[in-house]
XYZ file of C-alpha atoms in Angstrom:
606
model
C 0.000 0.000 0.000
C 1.604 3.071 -0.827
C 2.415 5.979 2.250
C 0.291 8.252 1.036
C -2.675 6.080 1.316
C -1.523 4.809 4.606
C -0.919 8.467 5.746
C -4.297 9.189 4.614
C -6.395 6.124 6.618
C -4.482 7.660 9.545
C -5.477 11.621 9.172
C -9.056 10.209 8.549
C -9.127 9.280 12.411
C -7.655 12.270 13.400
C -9.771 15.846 14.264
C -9.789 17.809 12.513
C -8.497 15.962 9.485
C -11.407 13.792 9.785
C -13.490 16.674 8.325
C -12.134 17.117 4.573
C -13.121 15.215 1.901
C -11.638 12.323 0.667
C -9.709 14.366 -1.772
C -8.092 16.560 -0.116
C -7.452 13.932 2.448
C -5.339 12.289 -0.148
C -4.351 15.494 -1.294
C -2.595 16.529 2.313
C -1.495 13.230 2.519
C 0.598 13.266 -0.745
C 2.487 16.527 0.378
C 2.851 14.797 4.013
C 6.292 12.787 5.071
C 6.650 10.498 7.651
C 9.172 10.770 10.034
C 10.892 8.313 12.515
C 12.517 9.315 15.652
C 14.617 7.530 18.308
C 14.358 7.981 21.499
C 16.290 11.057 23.557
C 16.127 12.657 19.389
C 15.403 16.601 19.745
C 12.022 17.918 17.506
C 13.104 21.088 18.046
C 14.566 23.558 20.697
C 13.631 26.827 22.394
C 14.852 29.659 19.254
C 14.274 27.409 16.804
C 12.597 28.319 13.154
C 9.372 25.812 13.205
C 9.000 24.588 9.715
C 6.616 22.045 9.916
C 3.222 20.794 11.954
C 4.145 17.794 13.634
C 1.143 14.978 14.340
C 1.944 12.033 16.468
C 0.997 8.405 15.293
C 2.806 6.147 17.712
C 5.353 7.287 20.549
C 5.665 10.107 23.175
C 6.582 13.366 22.827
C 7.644 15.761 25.848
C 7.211 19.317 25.256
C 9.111 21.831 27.731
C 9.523 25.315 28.107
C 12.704 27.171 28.415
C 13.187 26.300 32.212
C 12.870 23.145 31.239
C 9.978 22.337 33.359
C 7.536 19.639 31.157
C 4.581 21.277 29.810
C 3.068 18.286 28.636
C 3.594 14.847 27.286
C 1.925 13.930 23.709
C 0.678 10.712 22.336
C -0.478 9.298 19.530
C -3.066 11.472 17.737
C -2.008 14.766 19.315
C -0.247 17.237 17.196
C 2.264 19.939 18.474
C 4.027 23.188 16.834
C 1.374 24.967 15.366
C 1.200 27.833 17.887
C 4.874 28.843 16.235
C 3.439 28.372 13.135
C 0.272 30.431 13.756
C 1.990 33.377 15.654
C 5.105 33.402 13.747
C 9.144 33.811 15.108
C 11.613 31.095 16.948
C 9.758 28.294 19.292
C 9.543 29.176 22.402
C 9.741 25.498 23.748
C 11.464 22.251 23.264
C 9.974 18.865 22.055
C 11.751 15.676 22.786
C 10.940 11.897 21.820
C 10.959 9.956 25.033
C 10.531 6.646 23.118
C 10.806 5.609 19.318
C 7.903 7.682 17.980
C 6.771 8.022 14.345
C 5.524 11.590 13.109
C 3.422 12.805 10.178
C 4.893 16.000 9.268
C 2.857 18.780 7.655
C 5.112 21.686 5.942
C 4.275 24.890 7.180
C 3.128 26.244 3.638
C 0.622 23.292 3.657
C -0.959 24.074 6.948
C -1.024 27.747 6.112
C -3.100 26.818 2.866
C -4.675 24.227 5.151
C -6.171 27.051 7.346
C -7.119 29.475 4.814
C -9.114 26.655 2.634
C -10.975 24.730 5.660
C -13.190 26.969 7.773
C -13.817 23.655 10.168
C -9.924 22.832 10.667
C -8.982 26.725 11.230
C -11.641 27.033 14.235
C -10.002 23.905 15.301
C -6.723 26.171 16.040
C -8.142 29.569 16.297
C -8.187 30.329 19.467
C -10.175 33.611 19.808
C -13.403 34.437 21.103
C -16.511 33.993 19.437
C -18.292 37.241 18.523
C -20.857 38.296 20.402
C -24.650 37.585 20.062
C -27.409 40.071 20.966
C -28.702 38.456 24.302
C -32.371 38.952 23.399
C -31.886 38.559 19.937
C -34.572 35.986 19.342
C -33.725 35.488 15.413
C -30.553 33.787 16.135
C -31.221 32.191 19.694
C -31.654 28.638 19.306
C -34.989 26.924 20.834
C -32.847 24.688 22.917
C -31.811 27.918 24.839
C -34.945 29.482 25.737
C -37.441 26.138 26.304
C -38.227 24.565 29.770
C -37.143 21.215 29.928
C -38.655 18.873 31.469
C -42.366 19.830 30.994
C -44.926 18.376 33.445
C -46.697 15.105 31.705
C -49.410 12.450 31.828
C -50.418 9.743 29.869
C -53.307 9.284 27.878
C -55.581 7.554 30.369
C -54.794 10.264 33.043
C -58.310 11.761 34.451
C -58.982 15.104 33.109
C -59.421 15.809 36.501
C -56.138 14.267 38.056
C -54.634 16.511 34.980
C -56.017 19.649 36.322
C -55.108 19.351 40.099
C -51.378 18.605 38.522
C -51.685 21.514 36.564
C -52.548 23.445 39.627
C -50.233 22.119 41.910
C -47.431 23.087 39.451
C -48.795 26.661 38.897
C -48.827 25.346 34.741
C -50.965 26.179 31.886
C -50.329 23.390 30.254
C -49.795 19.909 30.844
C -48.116 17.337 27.667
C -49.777 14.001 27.082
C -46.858 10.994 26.300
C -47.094 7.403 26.103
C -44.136 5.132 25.670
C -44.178 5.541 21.981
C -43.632 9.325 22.116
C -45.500 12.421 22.453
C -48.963 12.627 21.893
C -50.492 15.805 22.548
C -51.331 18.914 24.857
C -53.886 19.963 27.439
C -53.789 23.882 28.176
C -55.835 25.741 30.226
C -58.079 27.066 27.682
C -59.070 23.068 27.138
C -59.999 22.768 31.034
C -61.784 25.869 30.376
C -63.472 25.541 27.120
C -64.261 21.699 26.864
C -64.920 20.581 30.756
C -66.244 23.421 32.664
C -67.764 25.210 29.579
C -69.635 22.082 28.804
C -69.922 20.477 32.219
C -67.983 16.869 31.258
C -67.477 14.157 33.003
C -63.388 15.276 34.262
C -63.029 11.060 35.578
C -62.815 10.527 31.680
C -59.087 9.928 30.584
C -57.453 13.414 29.424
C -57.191 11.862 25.660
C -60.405 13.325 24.818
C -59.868 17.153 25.471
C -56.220 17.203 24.575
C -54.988 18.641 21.183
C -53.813 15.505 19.270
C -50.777 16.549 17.539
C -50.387 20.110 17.930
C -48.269 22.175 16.325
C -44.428 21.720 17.276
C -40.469 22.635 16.452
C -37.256 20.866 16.801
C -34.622 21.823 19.096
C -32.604 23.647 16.632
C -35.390 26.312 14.992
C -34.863 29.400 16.336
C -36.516 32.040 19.058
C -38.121 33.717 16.244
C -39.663 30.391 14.590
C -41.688 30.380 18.167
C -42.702 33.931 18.587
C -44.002 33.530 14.267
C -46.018 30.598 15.060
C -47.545 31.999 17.989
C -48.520 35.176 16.411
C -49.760 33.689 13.389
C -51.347 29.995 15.109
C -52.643 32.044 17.985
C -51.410 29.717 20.698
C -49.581 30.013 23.671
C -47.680 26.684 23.991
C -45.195 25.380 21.575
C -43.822 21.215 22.389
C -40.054 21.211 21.124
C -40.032 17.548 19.623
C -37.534 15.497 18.143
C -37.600 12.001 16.227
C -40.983 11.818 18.418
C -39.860 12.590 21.614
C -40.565 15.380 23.903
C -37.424 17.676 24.996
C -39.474 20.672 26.681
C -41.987 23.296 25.407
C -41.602 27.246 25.107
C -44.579 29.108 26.655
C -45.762 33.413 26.047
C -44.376 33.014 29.450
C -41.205 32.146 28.853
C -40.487 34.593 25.599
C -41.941 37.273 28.233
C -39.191 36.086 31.081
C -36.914 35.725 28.407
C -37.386 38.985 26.962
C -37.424 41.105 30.433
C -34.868 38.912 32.363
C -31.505 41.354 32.306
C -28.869 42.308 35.498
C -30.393 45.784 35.033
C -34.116 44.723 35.444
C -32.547 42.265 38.546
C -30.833 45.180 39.849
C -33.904 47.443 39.584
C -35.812 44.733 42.021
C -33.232 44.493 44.250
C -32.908 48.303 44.441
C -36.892 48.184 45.015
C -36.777 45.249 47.895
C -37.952 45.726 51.173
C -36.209 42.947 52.945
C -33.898 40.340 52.436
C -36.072 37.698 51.567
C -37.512 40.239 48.417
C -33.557 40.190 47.400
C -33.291 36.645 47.597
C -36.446 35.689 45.177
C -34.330 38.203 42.716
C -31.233 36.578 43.359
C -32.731 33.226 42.859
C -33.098 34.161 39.064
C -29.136 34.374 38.638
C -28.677 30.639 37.895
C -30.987 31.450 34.715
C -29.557 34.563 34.002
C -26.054 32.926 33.849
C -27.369 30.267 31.084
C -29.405 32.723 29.484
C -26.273 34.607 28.887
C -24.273 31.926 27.675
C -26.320 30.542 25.682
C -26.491 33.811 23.813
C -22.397 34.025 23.546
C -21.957 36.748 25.970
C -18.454 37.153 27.073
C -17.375 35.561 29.750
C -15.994 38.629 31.276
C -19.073 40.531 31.187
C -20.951 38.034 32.245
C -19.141 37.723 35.374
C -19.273 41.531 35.896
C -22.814 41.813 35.395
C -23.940 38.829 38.043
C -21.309 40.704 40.316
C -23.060 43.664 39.883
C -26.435 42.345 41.112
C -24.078 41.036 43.984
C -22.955 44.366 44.693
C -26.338 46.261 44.799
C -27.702 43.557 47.192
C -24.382 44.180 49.157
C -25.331 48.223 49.394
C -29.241 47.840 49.630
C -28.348 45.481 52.749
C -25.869 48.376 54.060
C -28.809 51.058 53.976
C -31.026 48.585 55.269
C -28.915 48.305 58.413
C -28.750 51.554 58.945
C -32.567 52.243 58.832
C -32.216 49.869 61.491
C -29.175 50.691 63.908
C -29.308 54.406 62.625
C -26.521 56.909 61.445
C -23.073 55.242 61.924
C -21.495 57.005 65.174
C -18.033 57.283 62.407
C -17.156 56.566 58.824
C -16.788 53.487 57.121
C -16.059 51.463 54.136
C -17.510 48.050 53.291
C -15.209 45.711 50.645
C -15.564 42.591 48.836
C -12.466 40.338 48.516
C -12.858 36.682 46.249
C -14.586 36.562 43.288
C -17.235 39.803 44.353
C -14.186 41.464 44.843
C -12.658 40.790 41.361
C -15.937 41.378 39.774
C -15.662 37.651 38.841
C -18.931 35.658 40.451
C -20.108 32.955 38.086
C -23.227 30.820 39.544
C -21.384 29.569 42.784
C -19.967 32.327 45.160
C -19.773 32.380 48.696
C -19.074 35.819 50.612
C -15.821 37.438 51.440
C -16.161 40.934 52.834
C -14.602 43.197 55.528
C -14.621 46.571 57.358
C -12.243 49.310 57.407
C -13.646 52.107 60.217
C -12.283 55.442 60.710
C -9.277 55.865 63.329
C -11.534 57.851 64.977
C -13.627 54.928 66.116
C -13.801 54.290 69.842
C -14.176 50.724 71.419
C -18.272 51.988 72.357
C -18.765 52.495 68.487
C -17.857 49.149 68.238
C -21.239 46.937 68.984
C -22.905 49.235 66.048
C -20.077 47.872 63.529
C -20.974 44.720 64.554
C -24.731 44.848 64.415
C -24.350 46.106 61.043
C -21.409 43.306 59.721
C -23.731 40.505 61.277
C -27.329 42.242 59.329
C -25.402 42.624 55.975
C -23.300 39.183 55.798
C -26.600 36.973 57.249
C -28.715 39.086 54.765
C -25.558 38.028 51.925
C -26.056 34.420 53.225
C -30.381 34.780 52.872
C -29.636 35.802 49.256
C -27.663 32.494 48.261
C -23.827 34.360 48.884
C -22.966 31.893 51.587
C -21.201 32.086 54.550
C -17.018 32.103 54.131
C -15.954 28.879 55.302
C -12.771 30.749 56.346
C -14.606 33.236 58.145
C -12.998 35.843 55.932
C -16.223 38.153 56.751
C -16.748 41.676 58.488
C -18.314 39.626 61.335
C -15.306 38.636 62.086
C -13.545 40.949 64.426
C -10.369 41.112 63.272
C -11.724 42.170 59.853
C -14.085 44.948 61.121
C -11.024 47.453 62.385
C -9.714 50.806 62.217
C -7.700 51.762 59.081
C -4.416 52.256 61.329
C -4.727 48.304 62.178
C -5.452 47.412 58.639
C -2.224 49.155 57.363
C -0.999 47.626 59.974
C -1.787 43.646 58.655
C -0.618 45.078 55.219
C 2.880 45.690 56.955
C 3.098 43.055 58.933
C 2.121 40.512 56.082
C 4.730 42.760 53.683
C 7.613 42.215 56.351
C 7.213 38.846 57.597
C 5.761 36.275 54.630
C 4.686 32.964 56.570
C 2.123 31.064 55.003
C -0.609 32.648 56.674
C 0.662 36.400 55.684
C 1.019 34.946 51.977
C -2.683 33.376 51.910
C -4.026 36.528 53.598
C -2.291 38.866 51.157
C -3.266 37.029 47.961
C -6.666 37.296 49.523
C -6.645 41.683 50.660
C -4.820 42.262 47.375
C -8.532 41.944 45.509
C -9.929 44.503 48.030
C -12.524 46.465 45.792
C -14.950 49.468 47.893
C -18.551 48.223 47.564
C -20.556 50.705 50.284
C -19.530 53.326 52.348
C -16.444 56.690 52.227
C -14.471 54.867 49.112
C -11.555 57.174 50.406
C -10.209 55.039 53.625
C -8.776 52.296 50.831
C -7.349 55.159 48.271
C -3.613 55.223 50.449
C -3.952 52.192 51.947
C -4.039 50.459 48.564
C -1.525 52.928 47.230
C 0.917 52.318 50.040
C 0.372 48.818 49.800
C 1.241 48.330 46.720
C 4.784 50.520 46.875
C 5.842 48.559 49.654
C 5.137 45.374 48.384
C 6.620 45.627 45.190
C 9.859 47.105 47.190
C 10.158 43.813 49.325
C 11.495 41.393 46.896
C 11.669 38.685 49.555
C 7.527 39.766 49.745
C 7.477 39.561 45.965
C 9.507 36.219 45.746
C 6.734 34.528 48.525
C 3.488 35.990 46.748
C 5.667 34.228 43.294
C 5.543 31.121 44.978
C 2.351 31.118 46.731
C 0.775 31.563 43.309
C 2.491 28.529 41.679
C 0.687 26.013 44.133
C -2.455 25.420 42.043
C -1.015 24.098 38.930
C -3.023 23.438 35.931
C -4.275 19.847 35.587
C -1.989 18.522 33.031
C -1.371 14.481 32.477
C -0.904 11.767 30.238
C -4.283 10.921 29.199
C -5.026 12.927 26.748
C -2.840 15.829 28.380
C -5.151 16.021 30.989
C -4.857 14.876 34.589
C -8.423 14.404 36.729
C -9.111 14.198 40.472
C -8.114 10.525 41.688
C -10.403 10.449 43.887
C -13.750 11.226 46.010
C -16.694 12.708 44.998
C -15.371 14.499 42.016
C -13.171 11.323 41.061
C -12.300 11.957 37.284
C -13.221 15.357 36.530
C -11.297 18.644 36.273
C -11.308 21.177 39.085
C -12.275 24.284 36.837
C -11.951 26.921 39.104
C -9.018 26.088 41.214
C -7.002 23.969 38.556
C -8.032 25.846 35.677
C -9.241 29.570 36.816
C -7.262 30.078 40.414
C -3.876 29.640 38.946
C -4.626 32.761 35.925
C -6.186 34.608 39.080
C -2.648 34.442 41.078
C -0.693 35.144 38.085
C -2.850 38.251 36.947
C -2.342 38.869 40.857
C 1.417 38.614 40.836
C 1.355 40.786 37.808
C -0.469 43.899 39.772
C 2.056 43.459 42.205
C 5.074 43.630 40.278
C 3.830 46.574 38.388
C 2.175 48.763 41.446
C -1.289 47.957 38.978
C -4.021 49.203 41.180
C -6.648 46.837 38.647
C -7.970 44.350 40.436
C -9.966 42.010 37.472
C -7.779 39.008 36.601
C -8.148 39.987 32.595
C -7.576 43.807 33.175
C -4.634 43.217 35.704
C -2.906 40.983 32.570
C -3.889 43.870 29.998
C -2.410 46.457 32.322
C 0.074 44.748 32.495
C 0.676 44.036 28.696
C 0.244 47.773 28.874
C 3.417 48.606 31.259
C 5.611 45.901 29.707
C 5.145 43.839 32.817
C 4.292 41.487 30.327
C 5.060 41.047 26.650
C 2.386 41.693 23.841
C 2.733 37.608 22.594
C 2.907 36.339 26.135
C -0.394 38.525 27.688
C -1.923 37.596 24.456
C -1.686 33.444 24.689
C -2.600 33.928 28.438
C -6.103 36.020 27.713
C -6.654 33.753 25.044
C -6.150 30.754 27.359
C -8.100 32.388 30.099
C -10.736 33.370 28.064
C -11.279 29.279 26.808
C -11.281 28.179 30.482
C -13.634 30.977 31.558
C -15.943 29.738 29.005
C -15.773 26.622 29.259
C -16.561 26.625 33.214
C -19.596 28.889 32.277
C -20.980 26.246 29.969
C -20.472 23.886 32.499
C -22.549 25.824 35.045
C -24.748 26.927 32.582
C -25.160 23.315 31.568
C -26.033 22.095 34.646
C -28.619 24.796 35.208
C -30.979 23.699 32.292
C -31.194 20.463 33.342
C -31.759 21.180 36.558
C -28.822 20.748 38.595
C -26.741 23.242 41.111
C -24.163 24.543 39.162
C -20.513 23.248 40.107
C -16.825 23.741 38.874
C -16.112 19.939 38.444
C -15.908 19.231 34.693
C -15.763 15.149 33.152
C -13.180 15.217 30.457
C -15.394 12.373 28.484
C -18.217 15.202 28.179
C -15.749 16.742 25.620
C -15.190 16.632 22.271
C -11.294 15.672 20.701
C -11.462 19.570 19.784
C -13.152 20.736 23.015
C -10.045 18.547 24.565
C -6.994 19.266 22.510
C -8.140 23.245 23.395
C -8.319 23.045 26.837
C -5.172 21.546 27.070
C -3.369 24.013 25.318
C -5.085 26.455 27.183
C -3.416 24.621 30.173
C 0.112 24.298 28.696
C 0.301 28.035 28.285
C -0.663 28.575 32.223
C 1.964 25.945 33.107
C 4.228 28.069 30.686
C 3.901 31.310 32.201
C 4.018 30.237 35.639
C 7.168 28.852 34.528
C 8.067 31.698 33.604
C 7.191 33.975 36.502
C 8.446 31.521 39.171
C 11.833 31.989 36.943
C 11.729 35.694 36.826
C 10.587 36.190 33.601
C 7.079 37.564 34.110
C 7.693 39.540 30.796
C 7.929 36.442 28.530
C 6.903 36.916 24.993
């Protein structure tokens, strides 16, 4: 059999390969050579021109950076070199055979043409954001995003008047009749109405006989718009989504309405309006939806974490004024702050609270009960409105983070001067300080000050360096990625504190360094493109690596929300795709690479 053909049968297998035709398979494959390589045999080195894409078939492949710290190790199937390629200049890593391992090599010319010609294999290594989609742009929002799943049913032989108490119980106006062979119609309220009550039948007969036998429905994939036209024109109220027969959830005037008004600034507006805690919390209730609503719709990641932290933050200040209605003026000024995710404007559909106090010096030890009738009001208040309590206790209702601005400087010195693990944890934690409620101007020095004399204290600099180096991203063998061995989460990938936390510290290490007073992971690593803290190539692969893991957590959550479950960070590798895979773990060997780099004193790497 000649190579080509062989080379061919083999790229077949292989995503994204596996998506051209059969000509151009053979086509690549003809222009492709094959390549042996013993063991301990160099690819290529750090400076080195790359000339070629490089796709394993058999073997292993170690790829380091410049340290020489691994970045990953490649098997069969997995390709390497095309982020030279694609960005142009000398490799910036090294790629070893650890064992006898046979290559398919694609010139560079090749996979440049390869790129331009294929639409499906360039997304497969274009690693930029999707554009983004109107949110309530119901011509291009797929069904699947907007539809309830799950809808209430009965079967056939149901009593009309079983139906109806179900109906009522669920606070429905509609009900979906299935049998075992599929879906076989719908019961709304205007049937109760208009067929039993109207008429006075018997409701013991079986709901078959006032449902609407094969109503009008659409598949998963039509769009918002397809719903809203066959509403307007059908004049109904209740659209099944079906597909090859079976029921995946129905879109209701209901939903289109929810749909249509649900935004952070109408959530914010309630809030703002809420009497009480418990009025905040039926708001904050809606985030889960919000969050999948906005995903579904391609919003950024990064602005859909601000605008959920925004909701967070008007609860935070509506719970402030409500405290002082309550205790009345505070006897001296004060400033409330979020630290964590609120802090970083960075909540996603889990968030527990982290908060604190800084009080005027001229607060007295009898001012004191008032600071801490007001911390315990706002953070139980937090904790009614689904922002649980800090398991750390990192919380104004803690006392030693409800104190005077003199003893908070004081913490910031003492954690600057001496860096034990504590100081280093605390630190990482005060360095995403952000004013929320109260006189903004007690944290203007402090954060100023801060920052000077931290970025003066190398042996301070060197600690925080290391301390953010401890949550490394989750790269092994299988398939480049490496999942939790065991437990509950047994096989799955730690999104936030495998594949988020570690971008977090670095974006953190990066404001320190440069005396950045940002305090958003992506704007802390674009200020710090900015100030040459880091270099244009190096901040870009990190936002685009942050920006895939971002994502991809979001979908998770989001996910899990429309089929019902409590959103979570823990990912299961098998749920992805060979592309969704082979991204995320580059997305993982560029973390790896630039905390290589800053734990070697390169923060600037390009």
């Amino acid at each position: 059999m000649p190579l080509s053909t062989v080379l061919a049968q083999f790229l077949a297998s292989v995503h994204p390969y596996d998506t051209l035709s059969d000509g151009d398979l053979s086509g690549l494959a003809q222009v492709c050579t094959s390549v042996e390589l013993a063991e301990g045999e160099t690819v290529f080195d750090v400076g080195d021109a790359i000339a070629h894409l490089d796709i394993i078939v058999s073997g292993e492949v170690e790829i380091e950076d410049e340290t020489h710290v691994q970045l990953s190790l490649l098997g069969p199937r997995n390709s390497f070199g095309e982020r030279a390629l694609l960005r142009g200049g000398p490799s910036q890593r090294k790629a070893v055979a650890t064992q006898p391992t046979h290559l398919i090599r694609v010139p560079a010319d090749v996979f440049h043409a390869l790129i331009a010609a294929h639409p499906k294999v360039a997304r497969f290594f274009d690693r930029r954001r999707p554009a983004r989609v109107d949110a309530k742009d119901l011509t291009v929002l797929p069904v699947d995003q907007l539809m309830s799943r799950g809808p209430v049913t009965c079967t056939p032989d149901t009593p009309i008047r079983t139906a109806a108490q179900l109906m009522a119980q669920r606070h429905i106006s509609s009900i979906c009749v299935t049998a075992p062979d599929g879906f076989r119609g719908i019961v709304t309220v205007r049937d109760m109405n208009g067929k039993v009550v109207a008429t006075g039948a018997d409701s013991s007969a079986p709901v078959a006989q006032i449902m609407t036998p094969d109503p009008l429905t659409l598949p998963p994939h039509a769009l918002g718009m397809d719903v809203l036209h066959m509403m307007m024109e059908r004049s109904i109220g209740h659209v099944p989504i079906v597909e090859d027969g079976r029921l995946l959830g129905i879109v209701t005037q209901t939903d289109l309405t929810r749909f249509q008004a649900m935004s952070s600034a109408d959530m914010v507006r309630r809030v703002a309006e809420a009497r009480d805690a418990q009025a905040m919390a039926r708001v904050t209730a809606e985030i889960p939806a919000l969050l999948a609503q906005l995903v579904g719709t391609g919003t950024r990641h990064e602005v859909i974490t601000r605008l959920i932290t925004d909701i967070a933050d008007t609860v935070t200040r509506c719970l402030l004024a409500l405290a002082e209605d309550a205790l009345g003026a505070p006897p001296v000024r004060y400033l409330w702050l979020a630290c964590g995710s609120q802090g970083r404007r960075e909540q996603t559909g889990v968030s527990d609270q982290d908060n604190c106090l800084i009080l005027s010096d001229d607060v007295t030890d009898a001012h004191m009960p008032y600071f801490a009738d007001l911390a315990k009001m706002v953070c139980d208040g937090l904790n009614t409105c689904g922002y649980v309590y800090c398991p750390g206790d990192m919380m104004a209702t803690t006392p030693r983070w409800c104190q005077p601005l003199s003893v908070w400087r004081g913490y910031f010195e003492g954690w600057i001067a001496k860096p034990n693990p504590e100081a280093q944890m605390l630190a990482s934690v005060m360095f995403d300080l952000r004013p929320i409620g109260g006189e903004a101007s007690l944290f203007d020095d402090l954060q100023a000050e801060t920052l000077a004399k931290a970025a003066r204290n190398s042996i301070f600099t060197a600690h925080m360096v290391a301390n953010s180096l401890k949550h490394a991203p989750p790269l092994g063998l299988l398939r480049g990625l490496a999942t939790i061995r065991s437990g509950e989460h047994r096989n799955m990938l730690d999104l936030k504190h495998n594949g988020v936390v570690p971008i977090v510290d670095l974006g953190r290490v990066y404001a320190l360094q440069g005396q950045l007073t940002e305090v958003n992971t992506r704007a802390r690593i674009e200020a710090a493109q900015r100030t040459g803290g880091l270099s244009a190539t190096g901040g870009a692969d990190l936002l685009e690596a942050y920006d895939l893991i971002a994502t991809m957590r979001l979908e998770h959550q989001a996910g899990q929300v429309k089929a019902g479950a409590a959103p979570d960070n823990y990912l299961s590798p098998a749920t992805l795709s060979d592309f969704e895979r082979s991204h995320l773990r580059d997305a993982f060997v560029v973390v790896k690479t630039m905390q290589s780099a800053v734990g070697a004193g390169k923060g600037a790497l390009g």
